[in-house]
Each structure stands twice: as structure tokens, then as C-alpha cells.
Amino acid sequence: MDIRLEPASDAVPQPLPKELGFGRVFTNRMFTQRYCVERGWHDATIGPYQALTLDPAAEVFHCGQMVFDGTKAYRRPDGNLNLFRVEKNAERFNRSAVRLGMPPVDVQAHVHAIIELVRLEHRWTPEQKGAALYIRPVMIALDRSLEVRASREYLHYIILSPVGPYFGAGFDPVSVFVSDQFVRAVRGGTGEAKTPGNYAGSLYGTEQARAAGYQQVLWLDAVERRYVDEVGAMNIAFVYEGRHIRTPALTGSILHGVTRDSILRLAPDLGYTIAEERIAIEDVLRDALDGRITEAFGMGTGAVIAPVGKLGYQGREVAINQGHAGPVARRLFDELTGLQYGQRPDPYGWTRVVRVAQAIVTEPLAAK
Ligand SMILES: Cc1ncc(COP(=O)(O)O)c(C=O)c1O
């Protein structure tokens, strides 16, 4: 794919704002390309980051035909940047698109666009420990129509945001409210796709949990309201007796997290056993109370690992590991971030170097 380059500012605030937060600051450039049935994907361009002008009748606003994804570029000790399992992320973007009746993008072209954009904007990568350049690909439906049908025209764009460490100074556990009133996704629905409706539908329940003093919501399966699905916008895992990691199986309503998949591949190499299975919330509460569950944590690109300190369910509250982060979460966090930041060798072939320190060349990916 040839990408047209339009002039854009190279100015980067020095230093970057201290309080970057998550996705509040954006770089100078964005990637865009368009799709129509007659021409397929075309007009690949990297140009200035700017507002989109959209018809108010565009289908994205009425049908919600839109998907997105998220991955990060990490600063390596040698000054170059690492992309982490970026092809797997692109494949998920395509699966989301197909589920929403949208045209997939060419995976290699999408990855190429990310590399070029990151290469041009690498100076925006924050230097603080735990910070990164967040990459947000999006696809939206453009047809000017109020009909409920798949659009014929789409916009695919990619923007970048320097993000701070998810956990400011520490590795503080989050408090989690188990919702038996609202559900996030149902099997056969769109839970496996990264589409805004899943997130919009979670906001009310999350706000209510916040008002009750919790930070995140643990979503149960939509049919029986009994089995654990996900926590907030993360996959979840429970550690039994300090060595056995259990996580819900991907049964159709759960997003296929790249972090989850990486932990499941990494953990056995560190001596942990793993199981992907249905996990009933009653069992979790019982096992947490009697101490068999020694830790619980969320897994996602944003935080990598987010320890869970307590669960609130139907008026009961159960602390996990007395509300503290545990050694398994810490170890997995250190191992995975060590790979992502290029601080340790990558035997899995998950990282791809974008050379920005000297020559502007990218290394091929060894394996997915
Ligand atoms: C609903 C949901 N579950 C899980 C995840 C974790 O996925 P990943 O590890 O690929 O970031 C995310 C984040 O993308 C998410 O939005």
C-alpha cells in the first residue's frame, strides 16, 4: 500500500504534559483511508490530525456501525520503539469489522500504516516508566442513510495518544462491583467485537458502581447471570493457591484479549498452571473467603495487569489477598512489560521493532 504523506507539524510539546491521563492528548498526524464498494480501500493518507466532517445522517450515528481497537508502542532501552503483537490486534480489528457487517482491511497494510504513523510521531512517546504511545484504529460507516442496513462507504483512521502509566506510582488493587442487574454482552451478540455499543451499554451500570464506591464492574454471563465474563474493559483471572490461574473460557460474549492470550502463553513458562473454563461467581466468593483464591486480576492493554482488591456482590463484600496486590500479578506484570519495553529477550516473537533511533527501517516479525 502506498501512503500519501501530507505536510503536518513536527512540533512536540517539550516536555509532554505531566498528567497525560489515558487518551487525552493526541499527536499531530493521523492515518486515513476510505472504502467504497466500487474501489475497495483507497486514498491511504497520513496527514494532519484534524476534526472529521461527517454528514449528520451518516450511518455510524444511527446504526452505530463502528469498530475500533487499541494497541501500544513502547520505548525500548535503545531508543527504538516496540509494537506488541500488532498483527494479532489487526486481525481482531477485522473480526470486529466483519461482525458489524463492515469490510475488513488488509492486515499487512494496516500494520504498515501503524508503523509509518508511529515512525513519524515517535517523539510523542513519553519517556516516563510505564508510559507508551497508544494506537487507536477506528472504522466508521459513512452512508448518508437512516435505513438499517450495512453501509457501502467507510472511513478507516488511526490516531495516536501518548499515555501515562495506568497506575501512577503504585500497583494499587481495584475494587470491583459484581453486577447482577446489567450485562455487558450476550453470546451471539457483539461481545467478541470491539464496537462502541458494548461500551455505551456498560456506562450506566459502571456509574452506579462508582456511586456505590467501586472502581470497576465485573460482568456476569447474560443468560444465567452466574458465570464470570469480564471486569470493566479487561479480561479477568483468579489465582488459586499462588500457582494455578483460572480464567473464563472464550464462549462468545468475551473479547479475545491480546493480553489475556499472552498471559496464558507466558504463565506456564513461569511455572504456573492455567485453565480456561466456566467460573461461577458463587464459587469465586466462596474460594476467596476461604483463602483458596489468593489473587485476582484484570488483563488488558491499558493497565496490562490490574490487581483486584475486593469484590462486592449482593450486599456482601469479600477482600482478595486482604486487599493487596499479590506476587503472581506482580511477576506477570514485570515479565510481560519487560517484553513489551524490550528490556528482556522476546522468545515468543511478539515484538516488532520500529527503528527510530538511527535508520528508519522496521524488522520483520518472527512469529505471531
Ligand atoms: C471488553 C474488553 N475486554 C478485554 C480487553 C482486553 O483486551 P486487550 O488485552 O487486547 O487489550 C479489552 C481491551 O481492549 C476490552 O475492551
XYZ file of C-alpha atoms and ligand atoms in Angstrom:
384
model
C 0.000 0.000 0.000
C 1.317 3.447 -0.898
C 0.513 6.028 1.709
C 0.292 9.654 0.598
C 2.085 11.924 3.047
C 0.622 15.374 3.612
C 2.568 18.092 5.384
C 1.958 18.264 9.119
C 3.616 19.908 12.070
C 6.564 18.141 13.696
C 6.284 20.262 16.833
C 6.045 18.208 20.020
C 5.449 19.901 23.378
C 8.657 19.536 25.399
C 8.245 18.194 27.942
C 4.937 16.437 27.281
C 2.208 17.417 29.766
C 2.899 15.716 33.107
C -0.639 14.496 33.637
C -1.178 12.671 30.356
C -4.004 10.521 31.697
C -5.334 7.997 29.223
C -6.180 9.235 25.726
C -6.488 12.949 26.368
C -3.510 14.180 24.332
C -3.147 13.402 20.618
C -0.240 13.660 18.183
C -0.044 15.891 15.094
C -0.827 13.301 12.442
C -3.453 10.671 11.644
C -3.826 7.929 9.059
C -6.996 7.755 6.954
C -8.293 5.657 4.088
C -11.704 5.289 2.528
C -13.752 2.388 1.266
C -16.468 2.191 -1.348
C -17.844 -0.939 -2.954
C -16.559 0.018 -6.414
C -12.966 0.837 -5.402
C -12.372 -1.086 -2.187
C -9.968 0.614 0.243
C -8.277 3.635 -1.308
C -6.739 7.057 -0.651
C -4.416 5.921 2.137
C -3.052 9.130 3.619
C -1.075 10.287 6.620
C -1.911 13.924 7.200
C -2.609 16.394 9.972
C -4.699 15.225 12.935
C -7.945 17.083 12.390
C -11.677 17.076 13.013
C -13.790 14.886 10.744
C -16.607 16.429 8.760
C -19.434 13.923 8.629
C -22.960 14.026 7.308
C -25.368 14.074 10.261
C -27.221 11.208 8.560
C -24.042 9.068 8.353
C -24.922 5.519 9.358
C -22.405 5.472 12.169
C -24.647 7.869 14.097
C -27.847 5.897 13.634
C -26.880 2.236 13.339
C -23.727 2.526 15.410
C -21.842 0.703 12.684
C -18.359 1.301 14.033
C -15.431 -0.690 15.394
C -12.143 0.233 16.992
C -9.140 -1.339 18.664
C -6.192 -0.448 20.834
C -2.528 -1.365 20.983
C 0.629 0.452 22.083
C 4.142 1.369 21.001
C 6.708 1.081 23.818
C 10.064 2.863 24.075
C 12.936 0.370 24.179
C 16.138 0.990 26.121
C 17.973 1.506 22.772
C 15.619 4.357 21.843
C 13.680 2.419 19.205
C 10.025 1.519 19.649
C 8.382 -1.870 20.096
C 4.991 -2.819 18.721
C 3.446 -5.736 20.594
C 1.503 -8.452 18.731
C 0.276 -5.804 16.361
C -0.853 -8.306 13.718
C -2.987 -10.154 16.230
C -4.553 -6.849 17.112
C -5.184 -6.086 13.421
C -6.821 -9.470 12.998
C -9.158 -8.728 15.893
C -9.982 -5.352 14.314
C -11.014 -7.249 11.193
C -13.075 -9.795 13.122
C -14.891 -6.929 14.800
C -15.473 -5.298 11.412
C -16.866 -8.461 9.866
C -19.191 -8.996 12.856
C -20.550 -5.481 12.299
C -21.059 -6.104 8.562
C -18.070 -3.968 7.603
C -15.255 -4.665 5.101
C -12.016 -5.990 6.594
C -8.802 -4.087 5.960
C -5.650 -5.690 4.611
C -3.780 -6.743 7.775
C -0.326 -6.014 6.374
C -1.437 -2.642 5.022
C -2.985 -1.755 8.383
C 0.207 -2.718 10.214
C 2.260 -0.783 7.655
C 0.085 2.295 8.312
C 0.665 1.921 12.065
C 4.421 1.597 11.579
C 4.617 4.653 9.330
C 2.493 6.755 11.652
C 4.432 5.681 14.740
C 7.718 6.297 12.933
C 6.674 9.842 12.051
C 5.276 10.578 15.518
C 7.682 8.627 17.726
C 8.843 11.807 19.501
C 5.472 11.843 21.229
C 6.285 8.640 23.100
C 6.558 9.630 26.766
C 9.799 8.719 28.494
C 8.357 8.007 31.970
C 8.366 4.449 33.189
C 5.142 2.688 32.280
C 4.149 5.266 29.651
C 3.571 4.455 25.971
C 2.178 5.696 22.683
C -1.361 4.352 22.461
C -2.578 3.436 18.960
C -6.286 3.661 18.238
C -7.560 2.302 14.881
C -11.212 3.052 14.092
C -13.648 2.214 11.279
C -16.960 4.036 10.776
C -19.880 3.772 8.353
C -20.393 6.829 6.157
C -23.512 6.191 4.053
C -25.997 9.023 4.269
C -28.974 6.929 5.235
C -31.363 6.290 8.084
C -32.106 2.774 6.855
C -30.964 -0.130 8.997
C -28.562 -1.876 6.629
C -24.831 -2.207 6.145
C -23.252 0.939 4.731
C -21.459 0.903 1.371
C -18.873 3.519 2.308
C -16.465 3.575 5.247
C -13.655 5.560 6.779
C -10.736 3.807 8.465
C -8.480 6.003 10.562
C -5.697 5.618 13.102
C -4.789 8.158 15.769
C -2.062 8.148 18.418
C -2.122 9.281 22.016
C 0.800 9.486 24.458
C -0.460 7.839 27.643
C 0.924 7.831 31.143
C 1.377 4.739 33.296
C -2.042 3.355 34.113
C -1.054 3.102 37.756
C 0.515 6.397 38.743
C 3.044 5.428 41.369
C 1.968 2.011 42.596
C 0.208 -1.161 41.613
C -2.952 -0.416 43.566
C -5.722 -3.026 43.523
C -9.119 -2.002 42.158
C -12.434 -2.538 43.904
C -14.974 -4.396 41.814
C -18.756 -4.462 41.925
C -20.340 -7.651 40.573
C -23.413 -6.608 38.601
C -26.352 -8.983 38.620
C -28.641 -6.310 37.207
C -26.902 -5.233 33.988
C -24.993 -7.310 31.454
C -22.300 -6.261 29.007
C -22.775 -8.748 26.209
C -24.633 -11.902 25.329
C -23.462 -14.971 23.483
C -24.394 -14.493 19.833
C -24.327 -10.729 20.316
C -21.379 -8.397 19.777
C -19.319 -9.017 22.925
C -16.461 -10.501 20.938
C -16.288 -7.381 18.792
C -14.744 -4.111 19.879
C -17.695 -1.932 18.991
C -18.868 1.156 20.900
C -22.315 -0.225 21.715
C -20.775 -2.691 24.163
C -19.092 0.173 25.983
C -22.039 2.578 25.829
C -24.216 -0.143 27.332
C -21.792 -0.572 30.214
C -21.647 3.080 31.274
C -24.816 3.326 33.349
C -24.021 0.237 35.418
C -20.432 1.409 35.853
C -21.547 4.843 37.042
C -23.847 3.195 39.563
C -20.998 1.009 40.796
C -18.840 4.142 41.132
C -21.551 5.871 43.132
C -21.535 2.830 45.443
C -17.777 3.254 45.950
C -16.382 0.721 43.447
C -13.992 1.384 40.569
C -14.924 -1.356 38.104
C -17.781 -3.712 37.290
C -17.477 -7.446 36.966
C -19.887 -8.581 34.269
C -21.640 -11.920 34.543
C -22.960 -14.013 31.665
C -26.204 -12.601 30.307
C -28.244 -15.816 30.327
C -27.834 -17.271 33.809
C -26.188 -14.247 35.493
C -23.992 -16.756 37.179
C -20.711 -17.126 35.324
C -17.918 -14.573 35.255
C -17.335 -12.835 31.893
C -15.053 -9.788 32.183
C -14.074 -6.975 34.511
C -14.618 -3.458 33.130
C -12.840 -3.448 29.769
C -10.460 -6.218 30.790
C -10.369 -9.987 30.880
C -10.186 -11.479 34.355
C -8.183 -14.227 36.046
C -8.179 -15.810 39.507
C -5.087 -17.316 41.114
C -5.621 -20.405 43.234
C -3.115 -21.210 45.954
C -0.487 -18.985 44.432
C 0.145 -21.094 41.347
C -2.989 -22.106 39.425
C -4.519 -19.447 37.148
C -8.163 -19.765 36.102
C -9.810 -17.507 33.540
C -13.221 -17.684 31.853
C -13.217 -19.582 28.554
C -13.958 -17.533 25.418
C -17.513 -18.676 24.930
C -18.856 -15.963 22.649
C -19.541 -12.915 24.813
C -15.969 -12.166 25.903
C -13.446 -10.087 23.971
C -10.421 -12.105 22.838
C -7.867 -10.061 24.745
C -4.310 -9.974 23.440
C -3.016 -9.503 26.995
C -5.071 -12.485 28.183
C -3.688 -14.635 25.376
C -0.139 -13.509 26.165
C -0.508 -14.264 29.877
C -1.894 -17.717 29.085
C 1.161 -18.442 26.954
C 3.652 -16.873 29.333
C 2.366 -18.237 32.659
C 3.189 -21.943 32.082
C 6.768 -20.948 31.214
C 6.959 -19.325 34.650
C 5.732 -22.461 36.390
C 2.029 -21.616 36.761
C -0.748 -23.915 35.616
C -3.660 -22.462 33.669
C -7.285 -23.350 32.997
C -9.848 -21.722 30.711
C -13.283 -22.704 31.942
C -16.649 -21.505 33.177
C -16.256 -19.860 36.574
C -19.331 -19.386 38.771
C -19.426 -16.210 40.861
C -20.634 -18.142 43.927
C -17.523 -20.322 43.721
C -15.319 -17.264 43.402
C -16.780 -15.701 46.546
C -16.513 -18.957 48.494
C -12.936 -19.596 47.354
C -11.915 -16.005 48.044
C -13.429 -16.208 51.548
C -11.698 -19.430 52.464
C -8.407 -18.190 51.025
C -8.058 -20.673 48.143
C -8.174 -17.724 45.759
C -5.007 -15.894 46.604
C -5.240 -13.217 43.897
C -7.467 -11.885 41.146
C -6.505 -9.505 38.350
C -7.759 -7.891 35.169
C -5.758 -8.146 31.932
C -5.756 -5.546 29.156
C -3.553 -3.296 27.045
C -4.240 -0.216 29.200
C -3.111 -1.486 32.599
C -1.508 -4.775 31.416
C -2.404 -6.309 34.822
C -4.830 -4.689 37.279
C -4.976 -6.472 40.655
C -8.456 -6.820 42.174
C -8.585 -5.977 45.894
C -12.207 -6.690 46.711
C -15.471 -7.916 45.230
C -18.922 -6.624 46.174
C -21.879 -8.848 45.291
C -25.471 -8.760 46.503
C -24.618 -6.811 49.635
C -21.620 -8.948 50.545
C -18.033 -7.799 50.285
C -15.067 -10.130 50.015
C -11.443 -8.990 50.129
C -8.881 -10.775 47.985
C -5.387 -11.166 49.399
C -6.523 -8.771 52.160
C -6.931 -6.076 49.560
C -3.310 -6.144 48.428
C -1.679 -6.825 45.068
C -0.099 -10.270 45.045
C 3.162 -11.756 43.793
C 1.682 -13.558 40.773
C 0.134 -10.374 39.368
C 3.398 -8.544 40.021
C 5.510 -11.245 38.369
C 3.302 -11.480 35.279
C 3.229 -7.690 35.014
C 7.026 -7.494 35.216
C 7.559 -10.306 32.705
C 5.082 -9.013 30.157
C 6.084 -5.351 30.401
C 9.738 -6.462 30.249
C 8.979 -7.985 26.837
C 6.864 -5.068 25.675
C 9.512 -2.483 26.550
C 12.293 -4.594 25.074
C 14.023 -4.925 28.451
C 14.316 -8.674 28.108
C 14.661 -11.058 25.167
C 11.434 -11.995 23.388
C 11.407 -15.765 22.816
C 7.805 -15.609 21.548
C 8.418 -13.318 18.576
C 5.702 -10.958 19.815
C 7.543 -7.710 19.419
C 8.344 -5.800 16.273
C 10.939 -3.062 16.375
C 10.241 0.282 14.700
C 13.709 1.732 14.240
C 13.644 5.395 15.002
C 16.866 5.792 16.946
C 19.100 5.623 13.857
C 17.993 4.313 10.458
C 14.300 4.234 9.625
C 13.819 0.544 8.901
C 11.483 -1.981 10.517
C 12.359 -5.532 11.410
C 10.171 -8.372 10.157
C 8.002 -10.138 12.690
C 9.429 -13.567 13.591
C 6.140 -15.171 14.533
C 2.664 -14.151 15.652
C -14.142 -5.507 26.804
C -12.680 -5.731 26.814
N -12.191 -6.880 27.293
C -10.873 -7.147 27.310
C -9.965 -6.226 26.827
C -8.501 -6.555 26.861
O -8.027 -6.773 25.559
P -6.502 -6.499 25.201
O -5.698 -7.310 26.118
O -6.380 -6.934 23.780
O -6.294 -5.035 25.379
C -10.416 -5.007 26.315
C -9.479 -4.025 25.788
O -9.255 -3.977 24.599
C -11.809 -4.744 26.299
O -12.279 -3.599 25.805
